[in-house]
Short mmCIF file of C-alpha atoms in Angstrom, two decimals:
data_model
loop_
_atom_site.label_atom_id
_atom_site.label_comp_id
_atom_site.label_asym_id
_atom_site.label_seq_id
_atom_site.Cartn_x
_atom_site.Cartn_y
_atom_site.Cartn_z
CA UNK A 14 1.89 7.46 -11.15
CA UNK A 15 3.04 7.31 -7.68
CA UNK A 16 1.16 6.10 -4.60
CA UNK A 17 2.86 7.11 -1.22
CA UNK A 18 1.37 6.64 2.00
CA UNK A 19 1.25 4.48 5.13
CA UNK A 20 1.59 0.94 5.07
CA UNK A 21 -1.61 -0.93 5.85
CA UNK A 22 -3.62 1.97 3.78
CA UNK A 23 -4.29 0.09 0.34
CA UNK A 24 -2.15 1.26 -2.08
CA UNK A 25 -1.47 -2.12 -3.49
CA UNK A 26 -5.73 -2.86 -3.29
CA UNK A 27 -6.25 0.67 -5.48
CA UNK A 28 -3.89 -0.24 -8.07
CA UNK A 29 -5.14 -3.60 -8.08
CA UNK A 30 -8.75 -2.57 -8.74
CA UNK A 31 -7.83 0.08 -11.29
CA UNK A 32 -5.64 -2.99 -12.94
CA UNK A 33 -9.44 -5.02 -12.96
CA UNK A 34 -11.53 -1.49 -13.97
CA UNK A 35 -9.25 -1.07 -16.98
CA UNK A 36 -9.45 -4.76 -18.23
CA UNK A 37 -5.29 -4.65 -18.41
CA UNK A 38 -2.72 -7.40 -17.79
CA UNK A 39 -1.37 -6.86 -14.55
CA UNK A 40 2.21 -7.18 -13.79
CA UNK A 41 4.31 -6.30 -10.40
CA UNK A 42 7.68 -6.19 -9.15
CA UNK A 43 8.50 -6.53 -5.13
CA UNK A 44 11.17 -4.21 -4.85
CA UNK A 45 12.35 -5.31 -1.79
CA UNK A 46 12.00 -9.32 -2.66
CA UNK A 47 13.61 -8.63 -5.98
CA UNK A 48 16.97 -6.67 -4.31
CA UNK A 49 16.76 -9.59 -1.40
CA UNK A 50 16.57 -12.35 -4.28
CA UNK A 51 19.73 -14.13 -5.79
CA UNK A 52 18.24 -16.35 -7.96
CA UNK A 53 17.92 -13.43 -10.63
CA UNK A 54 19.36 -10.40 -11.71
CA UNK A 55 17.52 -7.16 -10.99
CA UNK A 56 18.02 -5.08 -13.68
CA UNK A 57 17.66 -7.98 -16.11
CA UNK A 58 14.56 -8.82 -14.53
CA UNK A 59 13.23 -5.38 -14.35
CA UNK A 60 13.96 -5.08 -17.83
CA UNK A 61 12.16 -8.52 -18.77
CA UNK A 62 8.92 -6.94 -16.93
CA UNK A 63 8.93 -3.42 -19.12
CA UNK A 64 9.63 -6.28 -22.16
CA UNK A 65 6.64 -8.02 -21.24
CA UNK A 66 4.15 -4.90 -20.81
CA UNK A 67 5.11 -3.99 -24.38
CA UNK A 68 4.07 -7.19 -25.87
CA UNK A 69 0.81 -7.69 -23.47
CA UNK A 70 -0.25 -4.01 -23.83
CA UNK A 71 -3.23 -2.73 -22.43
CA UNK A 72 -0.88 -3.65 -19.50
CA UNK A 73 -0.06 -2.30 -15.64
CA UNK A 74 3.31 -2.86 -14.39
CA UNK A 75 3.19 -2.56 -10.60
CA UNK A 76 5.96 -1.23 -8.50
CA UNK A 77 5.77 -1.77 -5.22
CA UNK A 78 8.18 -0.96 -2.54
CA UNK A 79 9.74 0.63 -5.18
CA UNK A 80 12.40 2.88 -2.86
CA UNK A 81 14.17 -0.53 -2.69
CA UNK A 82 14.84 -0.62 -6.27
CA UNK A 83 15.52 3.46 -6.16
CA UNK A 84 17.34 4.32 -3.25
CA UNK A 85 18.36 7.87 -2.54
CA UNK A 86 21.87 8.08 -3.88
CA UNK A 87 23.40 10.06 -1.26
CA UNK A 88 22.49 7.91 1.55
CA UNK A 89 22.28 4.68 0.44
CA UNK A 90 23.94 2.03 -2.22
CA UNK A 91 23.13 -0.53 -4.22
CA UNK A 92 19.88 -0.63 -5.86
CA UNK A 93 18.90 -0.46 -10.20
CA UNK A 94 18.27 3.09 -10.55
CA UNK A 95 20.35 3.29 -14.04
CA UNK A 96 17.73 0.30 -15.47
CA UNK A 97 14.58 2.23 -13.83
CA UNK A 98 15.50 5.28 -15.10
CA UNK A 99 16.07 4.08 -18.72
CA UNK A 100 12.63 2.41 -18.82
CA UNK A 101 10.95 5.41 -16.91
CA UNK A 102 12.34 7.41 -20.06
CA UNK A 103 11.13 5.31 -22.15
CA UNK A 104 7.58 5.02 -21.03
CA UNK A 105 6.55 7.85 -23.36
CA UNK A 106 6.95 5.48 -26.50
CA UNK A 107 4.71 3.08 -25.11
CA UNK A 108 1.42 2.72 -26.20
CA UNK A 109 -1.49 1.46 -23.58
CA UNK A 110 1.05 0.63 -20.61
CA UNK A 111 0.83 2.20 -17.53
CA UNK A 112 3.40 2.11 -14.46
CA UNK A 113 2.17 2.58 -11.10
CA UNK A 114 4.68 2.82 -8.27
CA UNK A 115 4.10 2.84 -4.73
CA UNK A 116 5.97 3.18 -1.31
CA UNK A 117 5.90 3.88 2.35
CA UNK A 118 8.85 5.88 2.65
CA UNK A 119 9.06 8.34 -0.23
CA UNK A 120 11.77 10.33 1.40
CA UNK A 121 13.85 7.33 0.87
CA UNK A 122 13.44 7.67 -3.08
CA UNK A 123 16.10 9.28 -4.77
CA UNK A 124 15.19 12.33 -6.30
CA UNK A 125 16.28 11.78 -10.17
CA UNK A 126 13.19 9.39 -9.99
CA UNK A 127 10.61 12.32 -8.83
CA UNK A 128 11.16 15.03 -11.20
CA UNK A 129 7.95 15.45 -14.08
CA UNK A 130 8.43 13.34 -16.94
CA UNK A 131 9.44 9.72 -15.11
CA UNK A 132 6.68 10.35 -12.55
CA UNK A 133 4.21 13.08 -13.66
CA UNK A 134 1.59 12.06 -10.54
CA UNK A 135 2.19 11.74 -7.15
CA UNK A 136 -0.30 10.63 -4.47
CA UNK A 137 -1.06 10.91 -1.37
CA UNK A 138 -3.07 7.68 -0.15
CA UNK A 139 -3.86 8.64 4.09
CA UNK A 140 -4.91 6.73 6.93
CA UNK A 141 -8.42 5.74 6.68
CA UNK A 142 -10.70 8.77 8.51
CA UNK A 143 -13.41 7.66 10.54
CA UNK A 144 -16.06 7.47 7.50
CA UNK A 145 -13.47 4.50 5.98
CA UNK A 146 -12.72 3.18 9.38
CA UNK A 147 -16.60 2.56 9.72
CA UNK A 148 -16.84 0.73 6.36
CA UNK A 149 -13.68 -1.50 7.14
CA UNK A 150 -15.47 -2.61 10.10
CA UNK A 151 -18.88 -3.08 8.16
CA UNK A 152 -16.71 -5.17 5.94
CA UNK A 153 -15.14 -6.99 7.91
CA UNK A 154 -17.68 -8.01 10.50
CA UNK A 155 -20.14 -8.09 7.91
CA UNK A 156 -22.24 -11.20 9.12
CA UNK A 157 -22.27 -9.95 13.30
CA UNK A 158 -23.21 -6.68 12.92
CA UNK A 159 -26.58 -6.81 14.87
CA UNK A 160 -25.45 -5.47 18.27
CA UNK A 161 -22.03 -3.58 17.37
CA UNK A 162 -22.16 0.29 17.02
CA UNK A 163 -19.66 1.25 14.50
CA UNK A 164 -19.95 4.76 15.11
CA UNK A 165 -18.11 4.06 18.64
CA UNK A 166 -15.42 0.86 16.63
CA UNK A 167 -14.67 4.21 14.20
CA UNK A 168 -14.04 6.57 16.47
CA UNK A 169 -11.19 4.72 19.02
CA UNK A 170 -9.12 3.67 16.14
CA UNK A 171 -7.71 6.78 15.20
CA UNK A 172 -4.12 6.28 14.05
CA UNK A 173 -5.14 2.45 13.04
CA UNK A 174 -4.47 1.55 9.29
CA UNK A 175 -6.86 -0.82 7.25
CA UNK A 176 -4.42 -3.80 8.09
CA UNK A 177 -4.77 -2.70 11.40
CA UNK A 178 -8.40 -2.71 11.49
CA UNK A 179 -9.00 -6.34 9.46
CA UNK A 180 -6.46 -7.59 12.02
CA UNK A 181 -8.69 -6.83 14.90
CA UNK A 182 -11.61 -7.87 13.58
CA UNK A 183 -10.08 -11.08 12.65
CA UNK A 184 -9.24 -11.80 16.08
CA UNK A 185 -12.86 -10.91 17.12
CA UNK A 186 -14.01 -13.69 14.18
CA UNK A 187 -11.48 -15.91 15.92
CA UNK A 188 -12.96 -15.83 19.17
CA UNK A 189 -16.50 -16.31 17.75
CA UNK A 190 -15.32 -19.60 16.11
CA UNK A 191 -13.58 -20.71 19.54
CA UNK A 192 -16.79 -19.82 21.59
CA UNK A 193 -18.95 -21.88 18.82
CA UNK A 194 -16.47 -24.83 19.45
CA UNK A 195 -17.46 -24.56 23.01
CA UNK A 196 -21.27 -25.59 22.43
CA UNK A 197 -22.10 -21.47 22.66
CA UNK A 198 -24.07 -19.85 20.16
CA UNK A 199 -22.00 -16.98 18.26
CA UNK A 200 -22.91 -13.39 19.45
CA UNK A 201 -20.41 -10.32 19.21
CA UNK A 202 -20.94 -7.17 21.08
CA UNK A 203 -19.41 -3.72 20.80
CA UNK A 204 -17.55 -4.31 23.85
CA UNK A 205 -15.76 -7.57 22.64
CA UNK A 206 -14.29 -5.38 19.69
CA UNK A 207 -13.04 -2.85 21.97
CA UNK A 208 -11.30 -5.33 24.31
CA UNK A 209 -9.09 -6.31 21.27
CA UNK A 210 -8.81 -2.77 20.24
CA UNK A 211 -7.68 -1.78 23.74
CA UNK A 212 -5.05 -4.58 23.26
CA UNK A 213 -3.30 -3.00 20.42
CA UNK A 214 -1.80 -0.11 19.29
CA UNK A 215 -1.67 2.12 15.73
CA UNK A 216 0.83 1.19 13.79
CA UNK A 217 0.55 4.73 12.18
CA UNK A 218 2.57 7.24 14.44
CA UNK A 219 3.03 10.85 14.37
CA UNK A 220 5.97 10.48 13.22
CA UNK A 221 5.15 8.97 10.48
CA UNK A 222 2.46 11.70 9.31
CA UNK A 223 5.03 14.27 9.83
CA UNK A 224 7.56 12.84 7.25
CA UNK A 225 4.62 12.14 4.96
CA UNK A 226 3.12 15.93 5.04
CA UNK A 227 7.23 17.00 4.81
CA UNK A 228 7.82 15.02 1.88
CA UNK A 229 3.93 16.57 0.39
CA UNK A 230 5.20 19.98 1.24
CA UNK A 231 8.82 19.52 -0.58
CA UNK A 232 7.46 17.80 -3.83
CA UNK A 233 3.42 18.69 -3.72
CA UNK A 234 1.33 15.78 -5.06
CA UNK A 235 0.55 16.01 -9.11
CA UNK A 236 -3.27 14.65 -9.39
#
């Protein structure tokens, strides 16, 4: 299975979950920390991981950032596509392990690594809509909700990831705790939030939904 989407969406959360729904040992490689690394060898270690989910089966192995490990071949070098692929092929003779692989820049991947067989689903995970946006919020400002319409939060952050969202809000939270330290009592008001939203800006761009929805229209997603 592969996740792609922007960063900030929960990819990493999802596949964390499904990890703790399935009751399986959960185990991840940081493709870009592993490649930036020289205390290890990256194939050797990737190898180790695959090693491991065969002995701990029901097991996840997590992927994430996994263009680093997987680089398109025509533009870039480096990378431990020969090692991937080899335990991609092999994930067929496994019993009970799943691999999960996930990445903000799928056009980056190289393509031996999307054809059926080494990846059979590929996934779309968007930019929260409003409905989500509205639920972050709840979350997130879950104790000062009294006199904050949501509604109005959801509808100005357009374009704002879930990252993006929890980072406002914990600015807001922030605040509160600076105002309490002041002798005042803590209150929060739909206009506070919008003062910090007004301060920042999506870190989702156009641009970034355009190579998203090219990359969907090239390869499709498999659900």
């Amino acid at each position: 299975l592969l996740l792609f989407g922007p960063p900030g969406c929960g990819k990493t959360m999802i596949v964390k979950a499904a990890a703790n729904e399935l009751n399986a040992n959960f185990l991840t490689i940081s493709g870009s920390e592993l490649m930036k690394g020289k205390d290890r060898n990256p194939a050797s270690y990737v190898k180790e991981v695959f090693n491991r989910a065969r002995e701990s089966a029901p097991a996840l192995v997590f992927i994430d950032e996994i263009e680093a490990l997987a680089p398109n071949r025509d533009e870039y070098r480096g990378g431990i596509l020969s090692e991937l692929l080899q335990e991609l092929d092999g994930v067929n003779e496994l019993k009970n392990v799943m691999l999960i692989g996930a990445t903000n820049k799928p056009s980056a991947l190289d393509s031996a690594i999307l054809r059926p067989g080494r990846f059979d689903k590929i996934i779309y995970i968007p930019p929260p809509d409003a409905p989500s946006r509205k639920q972050i919020f709840t979350v997130n400002l879950a104790k000062f909700l009294k006199n904050v319409n949501l509604e109005k939060l959801a509808s100005v952050t357009d374009g704002f990831s879930g990252a993006d969202i929890a980072s406002v809000c914990q600015e807001v939270k922030m605040q509160l705790v600076r105002d309490k330290l002041k002798g005042k009592t803590p209150a929060l008001a739909t206009e506070e939030v919008m003062r910090v939203i007004s301060s920042r800006r999506p870190s989702i761009t156009q641009k970034d939904l355009g190579e998203y929805e090219t990359f969907r229209q090239e390869y499709g997603e498999r659900k």
